[in-house]
mmCIF file with all atom_site columns, C-alpha atoms and ligand atoms in Angstrom:
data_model
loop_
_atom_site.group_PDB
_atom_site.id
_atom_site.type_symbol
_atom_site.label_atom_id
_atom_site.label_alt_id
_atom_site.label_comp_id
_atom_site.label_asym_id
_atom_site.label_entity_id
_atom_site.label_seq_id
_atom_site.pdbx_PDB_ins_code
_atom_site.Cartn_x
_atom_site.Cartn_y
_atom_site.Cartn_z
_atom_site.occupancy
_atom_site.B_iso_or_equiv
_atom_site.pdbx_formal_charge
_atom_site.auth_seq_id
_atom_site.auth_comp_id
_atom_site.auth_asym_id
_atom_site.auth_atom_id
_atom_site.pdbx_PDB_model_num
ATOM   1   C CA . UNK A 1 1   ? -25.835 5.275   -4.438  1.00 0.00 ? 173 UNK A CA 1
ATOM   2   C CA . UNK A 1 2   ? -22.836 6.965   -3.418  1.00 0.00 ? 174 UNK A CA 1
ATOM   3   C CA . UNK A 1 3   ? -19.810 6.591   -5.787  1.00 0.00 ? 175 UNK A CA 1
ATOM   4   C CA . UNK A 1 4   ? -17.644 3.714   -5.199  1.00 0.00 ? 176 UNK A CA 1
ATOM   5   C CA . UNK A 1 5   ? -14.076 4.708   -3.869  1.00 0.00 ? 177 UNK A CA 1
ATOM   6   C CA . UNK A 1 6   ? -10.656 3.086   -2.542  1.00 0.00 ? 178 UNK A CA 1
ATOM   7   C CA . UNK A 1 7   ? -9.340  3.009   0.575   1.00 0.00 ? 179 UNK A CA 1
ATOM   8   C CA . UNK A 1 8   ? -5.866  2.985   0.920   1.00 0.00 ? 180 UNK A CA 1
ATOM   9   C CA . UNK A 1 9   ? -4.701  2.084   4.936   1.00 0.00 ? 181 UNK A CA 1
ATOM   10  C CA . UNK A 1 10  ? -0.862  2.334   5.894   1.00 0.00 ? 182 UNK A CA 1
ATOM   11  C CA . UNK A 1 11  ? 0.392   1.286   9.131   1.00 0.00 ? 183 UNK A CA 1
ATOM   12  C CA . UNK A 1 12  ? 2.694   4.374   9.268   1.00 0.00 ? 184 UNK A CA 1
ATOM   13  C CA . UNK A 1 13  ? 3.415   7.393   7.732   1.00 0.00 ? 185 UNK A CA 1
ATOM   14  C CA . UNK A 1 14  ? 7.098   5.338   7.127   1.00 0.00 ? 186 UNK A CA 1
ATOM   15  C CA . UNK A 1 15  ? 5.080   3.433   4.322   1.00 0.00 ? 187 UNK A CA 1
ATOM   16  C CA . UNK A 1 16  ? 4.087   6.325   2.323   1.00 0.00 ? 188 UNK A CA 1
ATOM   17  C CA . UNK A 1 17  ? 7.164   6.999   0.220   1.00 0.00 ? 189 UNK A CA 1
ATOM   18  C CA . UNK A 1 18  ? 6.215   3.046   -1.308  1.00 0.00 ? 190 UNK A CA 1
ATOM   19  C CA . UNK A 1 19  ? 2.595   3.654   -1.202  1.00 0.00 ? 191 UNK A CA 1
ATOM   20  C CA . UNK A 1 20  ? 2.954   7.025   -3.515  1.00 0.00 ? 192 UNK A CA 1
ATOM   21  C CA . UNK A 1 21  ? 3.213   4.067   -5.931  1.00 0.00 ? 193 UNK A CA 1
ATOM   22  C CA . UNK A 1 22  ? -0.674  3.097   -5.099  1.00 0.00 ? 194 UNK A CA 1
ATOM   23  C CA . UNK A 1 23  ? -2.171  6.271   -4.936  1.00 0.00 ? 195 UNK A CA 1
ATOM   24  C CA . UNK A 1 24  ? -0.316  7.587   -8.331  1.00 0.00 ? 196 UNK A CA 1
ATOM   25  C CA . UNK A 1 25  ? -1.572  5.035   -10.619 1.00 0.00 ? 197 UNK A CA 1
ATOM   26  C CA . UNK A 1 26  ? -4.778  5.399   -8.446  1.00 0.00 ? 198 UNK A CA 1
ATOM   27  C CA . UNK A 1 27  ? -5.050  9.083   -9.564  1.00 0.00 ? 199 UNK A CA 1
ATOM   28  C CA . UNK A 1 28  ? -3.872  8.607   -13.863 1.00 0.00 ? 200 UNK A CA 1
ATOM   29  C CA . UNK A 1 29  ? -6.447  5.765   -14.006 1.00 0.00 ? 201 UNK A CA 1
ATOM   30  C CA . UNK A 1 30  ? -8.892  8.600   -12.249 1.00 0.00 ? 202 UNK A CA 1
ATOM   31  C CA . UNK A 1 31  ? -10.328 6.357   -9.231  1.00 0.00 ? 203 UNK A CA 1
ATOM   32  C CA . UNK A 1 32  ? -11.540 8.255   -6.502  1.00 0.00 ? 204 UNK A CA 1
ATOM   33  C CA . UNK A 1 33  ? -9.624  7.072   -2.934  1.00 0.00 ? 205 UNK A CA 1
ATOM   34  C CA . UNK A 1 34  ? -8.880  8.061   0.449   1.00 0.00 ? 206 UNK A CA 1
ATOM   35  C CA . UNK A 1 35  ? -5.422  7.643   1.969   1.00 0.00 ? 207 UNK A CA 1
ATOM   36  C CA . UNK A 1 36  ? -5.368  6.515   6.064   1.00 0.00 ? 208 UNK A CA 1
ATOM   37  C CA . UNK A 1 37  ? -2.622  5.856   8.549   1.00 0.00 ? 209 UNK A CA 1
ATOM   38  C CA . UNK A 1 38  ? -4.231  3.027   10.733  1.00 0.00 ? 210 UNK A CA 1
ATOM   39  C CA . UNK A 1 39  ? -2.608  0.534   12.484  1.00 0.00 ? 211 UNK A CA 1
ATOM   40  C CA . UNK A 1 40  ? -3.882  -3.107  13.401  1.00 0.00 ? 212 UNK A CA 1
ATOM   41  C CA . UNK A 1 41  ? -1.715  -2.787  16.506  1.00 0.00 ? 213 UNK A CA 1
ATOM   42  C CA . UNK A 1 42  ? -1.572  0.995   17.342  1.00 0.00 ? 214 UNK A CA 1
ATOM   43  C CA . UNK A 1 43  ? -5.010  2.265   16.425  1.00 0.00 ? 215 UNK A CA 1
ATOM   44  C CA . UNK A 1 44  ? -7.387  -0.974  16.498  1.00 0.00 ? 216 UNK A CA 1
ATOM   45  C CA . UNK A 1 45  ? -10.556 1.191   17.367  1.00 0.00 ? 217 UNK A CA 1
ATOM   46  C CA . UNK A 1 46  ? -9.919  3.490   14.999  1.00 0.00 ? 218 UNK A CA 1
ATOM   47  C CA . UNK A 1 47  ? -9.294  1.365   12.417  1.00 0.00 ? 219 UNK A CA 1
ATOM   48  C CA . UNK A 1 48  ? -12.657 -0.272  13.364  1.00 0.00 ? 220 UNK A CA 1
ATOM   49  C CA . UNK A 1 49  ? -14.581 2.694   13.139  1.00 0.00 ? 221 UNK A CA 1
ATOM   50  C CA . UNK A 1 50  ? -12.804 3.986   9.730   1.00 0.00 ? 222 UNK A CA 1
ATOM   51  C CA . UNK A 1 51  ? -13.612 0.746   8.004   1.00 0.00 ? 223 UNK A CA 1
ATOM   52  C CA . UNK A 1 52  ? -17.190 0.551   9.109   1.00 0.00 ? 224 UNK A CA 1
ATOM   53  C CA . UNK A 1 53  ? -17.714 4.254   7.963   1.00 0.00 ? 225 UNK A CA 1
ATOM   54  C CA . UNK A 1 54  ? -15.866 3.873   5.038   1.00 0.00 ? 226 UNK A CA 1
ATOM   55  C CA . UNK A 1 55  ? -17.863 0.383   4.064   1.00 0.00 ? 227 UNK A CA 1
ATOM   56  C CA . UNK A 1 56  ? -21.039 2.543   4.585   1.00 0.00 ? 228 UNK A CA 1
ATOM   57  C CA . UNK A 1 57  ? -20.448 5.286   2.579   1.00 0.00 ? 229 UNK A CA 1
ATOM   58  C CA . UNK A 1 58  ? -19.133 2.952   -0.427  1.00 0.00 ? 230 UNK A CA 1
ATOM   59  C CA . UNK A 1 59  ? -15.710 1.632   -0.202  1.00 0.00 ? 231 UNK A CA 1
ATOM   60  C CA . UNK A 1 60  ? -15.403 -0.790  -3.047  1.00 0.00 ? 232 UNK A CA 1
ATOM   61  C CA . UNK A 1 61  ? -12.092 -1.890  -2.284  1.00 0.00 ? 233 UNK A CA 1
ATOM   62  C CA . UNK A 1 62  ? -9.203  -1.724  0.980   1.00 0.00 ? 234 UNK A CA 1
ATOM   63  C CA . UNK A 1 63  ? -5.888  -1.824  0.265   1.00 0.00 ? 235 UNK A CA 1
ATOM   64  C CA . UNK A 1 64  ? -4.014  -2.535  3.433   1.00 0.00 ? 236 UNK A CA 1
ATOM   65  C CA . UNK A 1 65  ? 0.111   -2.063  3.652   1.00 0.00 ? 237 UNK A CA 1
ATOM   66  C CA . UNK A 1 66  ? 2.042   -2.902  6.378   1.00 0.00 ? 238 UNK A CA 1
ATOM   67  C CA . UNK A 1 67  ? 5.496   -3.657  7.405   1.00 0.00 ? 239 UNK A CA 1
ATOM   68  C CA . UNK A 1 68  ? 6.917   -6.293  9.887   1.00 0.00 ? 240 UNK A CA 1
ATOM   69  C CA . UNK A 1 69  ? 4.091   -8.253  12.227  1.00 0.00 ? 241 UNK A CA 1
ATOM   70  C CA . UNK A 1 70  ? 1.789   -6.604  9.302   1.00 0.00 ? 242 UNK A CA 1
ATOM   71  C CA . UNK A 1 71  ? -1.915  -7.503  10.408  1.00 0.00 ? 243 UNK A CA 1
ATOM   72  C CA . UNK A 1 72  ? -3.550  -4.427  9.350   1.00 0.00 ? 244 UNK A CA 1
ATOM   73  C CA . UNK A 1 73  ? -5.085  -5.923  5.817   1.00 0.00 ? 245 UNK A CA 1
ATOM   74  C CA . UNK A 1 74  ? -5.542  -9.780  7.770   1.00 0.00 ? 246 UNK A CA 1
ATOM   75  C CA . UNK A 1 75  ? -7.340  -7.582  10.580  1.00 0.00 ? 247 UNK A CA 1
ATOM   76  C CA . UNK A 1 76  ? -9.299  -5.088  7.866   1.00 0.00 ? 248 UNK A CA 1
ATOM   77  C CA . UNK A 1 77  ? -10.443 -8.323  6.319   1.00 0.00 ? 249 UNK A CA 1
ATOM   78  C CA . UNK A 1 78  ? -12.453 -9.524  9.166   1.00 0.00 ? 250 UNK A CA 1
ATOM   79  C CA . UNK A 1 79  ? -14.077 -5.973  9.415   1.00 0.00 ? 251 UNK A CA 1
ATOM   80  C CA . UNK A 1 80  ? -15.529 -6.048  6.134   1.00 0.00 ? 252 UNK A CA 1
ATOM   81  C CA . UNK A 1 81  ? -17.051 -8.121  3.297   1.00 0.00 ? 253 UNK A CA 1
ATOM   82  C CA . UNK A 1 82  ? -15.393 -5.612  0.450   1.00 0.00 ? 254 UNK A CA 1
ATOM   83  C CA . UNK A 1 83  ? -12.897 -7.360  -1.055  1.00 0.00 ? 255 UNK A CA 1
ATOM   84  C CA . UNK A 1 84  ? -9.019  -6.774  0.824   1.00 0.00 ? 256 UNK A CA 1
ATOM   85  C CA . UNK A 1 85  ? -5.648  -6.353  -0.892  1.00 0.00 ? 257 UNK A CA 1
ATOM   86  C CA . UNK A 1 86  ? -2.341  -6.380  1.212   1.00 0.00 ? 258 UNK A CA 1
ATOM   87  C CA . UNK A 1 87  ? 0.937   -5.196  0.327   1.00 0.00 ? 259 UNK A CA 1
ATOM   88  C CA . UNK A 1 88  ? 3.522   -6.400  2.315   1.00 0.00 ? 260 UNK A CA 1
ATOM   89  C CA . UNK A 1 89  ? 6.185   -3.825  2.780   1.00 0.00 ? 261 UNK A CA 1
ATOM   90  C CA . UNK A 1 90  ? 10.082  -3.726  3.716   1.00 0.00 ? 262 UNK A CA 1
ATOM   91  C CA . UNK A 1 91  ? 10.614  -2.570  7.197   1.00 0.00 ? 263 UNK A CA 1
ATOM   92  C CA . UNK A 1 92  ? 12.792  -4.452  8.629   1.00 0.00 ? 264 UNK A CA 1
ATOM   93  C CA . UNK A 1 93  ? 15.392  -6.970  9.227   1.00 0.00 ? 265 UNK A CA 1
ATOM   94  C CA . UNK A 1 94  ? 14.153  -9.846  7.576   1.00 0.00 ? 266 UNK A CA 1
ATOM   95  C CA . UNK A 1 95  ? 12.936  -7.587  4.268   1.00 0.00 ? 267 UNK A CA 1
ATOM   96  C CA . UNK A 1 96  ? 9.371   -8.034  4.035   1.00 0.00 ? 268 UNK A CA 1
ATOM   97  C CA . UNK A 1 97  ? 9.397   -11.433 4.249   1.00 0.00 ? 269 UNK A CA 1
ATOM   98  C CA . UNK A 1 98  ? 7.773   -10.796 7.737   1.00 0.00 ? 270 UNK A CA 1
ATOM   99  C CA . UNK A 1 99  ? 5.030   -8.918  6.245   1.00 0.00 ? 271 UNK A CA 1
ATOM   100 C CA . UNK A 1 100 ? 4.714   -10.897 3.455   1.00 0.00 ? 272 UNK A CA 1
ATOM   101 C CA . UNK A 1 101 ? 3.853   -14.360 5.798   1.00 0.00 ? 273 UNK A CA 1
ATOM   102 C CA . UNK A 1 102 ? 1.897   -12.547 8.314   1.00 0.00 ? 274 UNK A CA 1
ATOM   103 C CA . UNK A 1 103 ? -0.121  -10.682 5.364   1.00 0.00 ? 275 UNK A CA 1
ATOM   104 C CA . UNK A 1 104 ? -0.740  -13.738 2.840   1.00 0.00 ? 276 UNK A CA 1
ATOM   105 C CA . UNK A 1 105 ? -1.311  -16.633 5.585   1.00 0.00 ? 277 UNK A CA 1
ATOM   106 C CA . UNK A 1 106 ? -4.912  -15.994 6.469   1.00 0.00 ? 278 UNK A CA 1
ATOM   107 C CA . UNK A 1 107 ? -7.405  -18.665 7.635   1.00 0.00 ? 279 UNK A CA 1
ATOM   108 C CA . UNK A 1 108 ? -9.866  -19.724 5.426   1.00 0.00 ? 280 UNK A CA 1
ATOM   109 C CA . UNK A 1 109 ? -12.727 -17.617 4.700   1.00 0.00 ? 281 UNK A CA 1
ATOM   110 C CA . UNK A 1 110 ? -10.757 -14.575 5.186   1.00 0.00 ? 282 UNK A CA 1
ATOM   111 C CA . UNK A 1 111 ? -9.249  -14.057 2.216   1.00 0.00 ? 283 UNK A CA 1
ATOM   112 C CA . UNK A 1 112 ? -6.618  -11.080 1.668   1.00 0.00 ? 284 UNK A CA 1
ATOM   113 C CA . UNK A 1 113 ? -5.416  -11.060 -2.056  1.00 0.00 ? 285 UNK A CA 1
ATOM   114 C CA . UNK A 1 114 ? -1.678  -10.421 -1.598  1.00 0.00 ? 286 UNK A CA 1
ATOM   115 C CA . UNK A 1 115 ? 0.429   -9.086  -3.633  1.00 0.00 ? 287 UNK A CA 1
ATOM   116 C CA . UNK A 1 116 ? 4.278   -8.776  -3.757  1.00 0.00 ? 288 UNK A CA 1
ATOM   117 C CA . UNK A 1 117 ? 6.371   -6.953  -1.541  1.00 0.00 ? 289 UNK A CA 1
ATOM   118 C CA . UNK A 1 118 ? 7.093   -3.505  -1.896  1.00 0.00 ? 290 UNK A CA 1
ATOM   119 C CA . UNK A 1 119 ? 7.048   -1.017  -4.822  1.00 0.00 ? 291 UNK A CA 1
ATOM   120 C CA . UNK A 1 120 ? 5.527   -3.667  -7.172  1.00 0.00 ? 292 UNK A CA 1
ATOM   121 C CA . UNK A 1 121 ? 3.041   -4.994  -4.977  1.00 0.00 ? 293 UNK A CA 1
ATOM   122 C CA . UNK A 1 122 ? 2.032   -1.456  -4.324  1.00 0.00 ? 294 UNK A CA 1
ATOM   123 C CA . UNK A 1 123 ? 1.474   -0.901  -8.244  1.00 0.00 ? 295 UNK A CA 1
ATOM   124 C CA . UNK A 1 124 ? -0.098  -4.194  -8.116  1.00 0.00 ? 296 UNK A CA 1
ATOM   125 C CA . UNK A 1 125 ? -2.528  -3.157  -5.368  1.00 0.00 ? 297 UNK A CA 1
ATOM   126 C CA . UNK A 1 126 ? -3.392  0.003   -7.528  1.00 0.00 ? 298 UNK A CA 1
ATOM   127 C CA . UNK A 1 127 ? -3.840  -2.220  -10.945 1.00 0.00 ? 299 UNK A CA 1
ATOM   128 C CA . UNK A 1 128 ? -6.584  -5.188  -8.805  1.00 0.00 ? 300 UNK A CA 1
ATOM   129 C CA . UNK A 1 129 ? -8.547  -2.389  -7.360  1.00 0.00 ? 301 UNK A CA 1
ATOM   130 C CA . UNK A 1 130 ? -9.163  -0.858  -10.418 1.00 0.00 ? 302 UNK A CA 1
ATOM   131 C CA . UNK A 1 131 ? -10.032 -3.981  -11.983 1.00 0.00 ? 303 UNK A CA 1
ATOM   132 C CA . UNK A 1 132 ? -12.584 -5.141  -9.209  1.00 0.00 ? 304 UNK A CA 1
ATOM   133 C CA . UNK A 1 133 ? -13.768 -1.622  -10.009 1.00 0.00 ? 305 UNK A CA 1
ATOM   134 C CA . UNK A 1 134 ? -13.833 -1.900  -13.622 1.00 0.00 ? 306 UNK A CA 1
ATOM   135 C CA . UNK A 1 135 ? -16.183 -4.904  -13.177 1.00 0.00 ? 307 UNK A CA 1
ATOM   136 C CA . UNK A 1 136 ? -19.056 -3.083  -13.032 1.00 0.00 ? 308 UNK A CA 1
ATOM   137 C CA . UNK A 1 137 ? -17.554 0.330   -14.976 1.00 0.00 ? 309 UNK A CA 1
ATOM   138 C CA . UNK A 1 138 ? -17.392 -0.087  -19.026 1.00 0.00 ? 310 UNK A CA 1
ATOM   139 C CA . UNK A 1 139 ? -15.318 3.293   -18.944 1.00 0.00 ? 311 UNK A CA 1
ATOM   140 C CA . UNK A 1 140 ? -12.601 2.337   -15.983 1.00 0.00 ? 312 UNK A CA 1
ATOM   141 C CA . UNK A 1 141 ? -12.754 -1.091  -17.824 1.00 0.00 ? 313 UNK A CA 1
ATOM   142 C CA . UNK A 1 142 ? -11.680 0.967   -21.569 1.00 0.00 ? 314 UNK A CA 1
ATOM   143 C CA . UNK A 1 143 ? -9.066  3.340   -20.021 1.00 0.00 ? 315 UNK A CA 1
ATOM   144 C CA . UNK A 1 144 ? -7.273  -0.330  -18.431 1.00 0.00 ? 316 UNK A CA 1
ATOM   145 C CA . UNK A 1 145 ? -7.481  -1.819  -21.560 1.00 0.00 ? 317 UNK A CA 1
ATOM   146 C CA . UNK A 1 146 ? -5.918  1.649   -22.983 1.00 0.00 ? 318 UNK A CA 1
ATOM   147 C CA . UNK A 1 147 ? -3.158  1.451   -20.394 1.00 0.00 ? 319 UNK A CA 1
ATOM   148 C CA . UNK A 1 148 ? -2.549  -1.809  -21.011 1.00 0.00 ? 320 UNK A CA 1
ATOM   149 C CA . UNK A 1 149 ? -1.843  -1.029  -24.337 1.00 0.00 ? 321 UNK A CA 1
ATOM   150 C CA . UNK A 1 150 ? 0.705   1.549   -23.412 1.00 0.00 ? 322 UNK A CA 1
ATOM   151 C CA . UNK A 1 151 ? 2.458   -1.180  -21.734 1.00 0.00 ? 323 UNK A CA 1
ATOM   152 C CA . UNK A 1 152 ? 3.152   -3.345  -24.679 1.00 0.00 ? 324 UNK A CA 1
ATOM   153 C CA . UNK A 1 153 ? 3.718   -0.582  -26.874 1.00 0.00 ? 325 UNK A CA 1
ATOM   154 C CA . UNK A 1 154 ? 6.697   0.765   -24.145 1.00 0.00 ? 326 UNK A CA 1
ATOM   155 C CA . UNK A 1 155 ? 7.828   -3.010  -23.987 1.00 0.00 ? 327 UNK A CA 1
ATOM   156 C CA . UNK A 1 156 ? 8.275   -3.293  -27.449 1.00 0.00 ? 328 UNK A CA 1
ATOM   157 C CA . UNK A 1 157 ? 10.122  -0.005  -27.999 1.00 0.00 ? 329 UNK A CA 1
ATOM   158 C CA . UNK A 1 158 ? 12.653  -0.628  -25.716 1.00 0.00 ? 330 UNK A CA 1
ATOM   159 C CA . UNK A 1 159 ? 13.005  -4.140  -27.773 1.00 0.00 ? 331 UNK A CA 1
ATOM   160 C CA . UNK A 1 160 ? 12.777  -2.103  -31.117 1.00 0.00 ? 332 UNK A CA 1
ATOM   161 C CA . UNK A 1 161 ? 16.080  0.390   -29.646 1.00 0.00 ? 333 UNK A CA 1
ATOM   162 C CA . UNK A 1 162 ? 17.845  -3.015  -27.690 1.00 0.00 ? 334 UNK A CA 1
ATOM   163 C CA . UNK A 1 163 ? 18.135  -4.551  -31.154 1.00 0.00 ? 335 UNK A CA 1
ATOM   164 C CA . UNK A 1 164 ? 19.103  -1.186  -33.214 1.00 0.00 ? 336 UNK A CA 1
ATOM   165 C CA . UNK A 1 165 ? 22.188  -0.805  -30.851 1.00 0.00 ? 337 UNK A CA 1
ATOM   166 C CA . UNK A 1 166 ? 22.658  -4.460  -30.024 1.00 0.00 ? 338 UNK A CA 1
ATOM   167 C CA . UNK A 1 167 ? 22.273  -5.680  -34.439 1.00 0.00 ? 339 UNK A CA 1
HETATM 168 C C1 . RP5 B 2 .   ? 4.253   -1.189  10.617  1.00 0.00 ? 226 RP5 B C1 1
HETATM 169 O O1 . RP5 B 2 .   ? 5.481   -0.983  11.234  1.00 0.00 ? 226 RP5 B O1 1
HETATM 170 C C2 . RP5 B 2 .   ? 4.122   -0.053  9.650   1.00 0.00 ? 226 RP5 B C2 1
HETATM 171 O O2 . RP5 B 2 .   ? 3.257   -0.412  8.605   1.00 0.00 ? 226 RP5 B O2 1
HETATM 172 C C3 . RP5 B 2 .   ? 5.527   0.184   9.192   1.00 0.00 ? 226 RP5 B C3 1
HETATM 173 O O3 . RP5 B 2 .   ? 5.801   -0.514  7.976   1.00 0.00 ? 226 RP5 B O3 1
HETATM 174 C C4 . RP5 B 2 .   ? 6.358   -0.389  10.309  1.00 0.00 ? 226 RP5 B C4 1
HETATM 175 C C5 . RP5 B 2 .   ? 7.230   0.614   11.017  1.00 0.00 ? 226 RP5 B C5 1
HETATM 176 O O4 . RP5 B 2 .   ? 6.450   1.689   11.461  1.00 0.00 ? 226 RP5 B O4 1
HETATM 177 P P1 . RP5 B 2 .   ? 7.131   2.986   12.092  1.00 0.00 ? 226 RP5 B P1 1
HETATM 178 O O5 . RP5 B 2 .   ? 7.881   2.537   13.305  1.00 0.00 ? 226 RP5 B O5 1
HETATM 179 O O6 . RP5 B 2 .   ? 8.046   3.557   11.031  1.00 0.00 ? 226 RP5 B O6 1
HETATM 180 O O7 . RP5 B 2 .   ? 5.996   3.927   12.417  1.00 0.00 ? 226 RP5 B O7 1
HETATM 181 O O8 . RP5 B 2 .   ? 3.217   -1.209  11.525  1.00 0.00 ? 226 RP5 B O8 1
#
């Protein structure tokens, strides 16, 4: 069986400077991805064929981010049963709230697990992949749990310092 990988779609190259954020965590927590520009309204057939191919050669996991009318992780979703995460990004005017509607209201049984908009939705998409991942891999599963870890530990420090210069 081939080895189970990420995709990571972006609706422009605009949305890479956010999406860095994804494929960063994506590489410390060692998950193999790939990293597409596809658009829902610019490139339908091509996203099409890249999600098919990518489904068949063992995509675990899309994450779709888009900005303004964002349909790209709505329209991945009903190209695929892998599960679909959408990050809503700010591209315009109204701040990602445009995204954030158009990616999170989906009709039932075509669920896109959305997460917030921007930067720490595009962590966020990073973190659920590798979760769904580590479902079924003990070793992705122990360096989470290890990086979780971290995360307290860096909390708490900056508590430890806060009270030093604050007592
Ligand atoms: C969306 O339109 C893209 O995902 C991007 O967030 C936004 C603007 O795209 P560009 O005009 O910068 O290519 O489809």
């Amino acid at each position: 069986m081939d080895t189970p990988f990420v995709a990571v779609l972006m609706g422009s190259d605009s949305d890479l400077p956010v999406m860095d954020a994804t494929l960063g965590i994506l590489r410390t927590l060692r998950i193999p991805f790939e990293v597409k520009i596809r658009s829902a309204h610019r490139t339908p057939d091509a996203t099409r064929d890249y999600v098919e191919d990518a489904e068949r050669r063992g995509c675990a996991v899309f994450v779709c981010a888009a900005g303004l009318a964002a349909h790209l992780a709505g329209a991945v979703a009903g190209m695929t049963t892998r599960p679909v995460i959408g990050v809503p990004l700010d591209a315009g005017p109204l701040k990602g709230m445009d995204a954030l509607l158009a990616t999170v209201q989906m009709p039932g049984g075509i669920p896109v697990a959305t997460v917030a908009i921007g930067k720490a939705g595009a962590k966020n998409a990073a973190w659920l992949a590798a979760q769904i991942l580590a479902l079924s891999d003990p070793r992705l599963n122990e360096r989470l749990r290890a990086a979780r870890a971290a995360n307290t530990a860096d909390v708490l420090a900056k508590d430890a310092a806060l009270q030093e210069q604050s007592g």
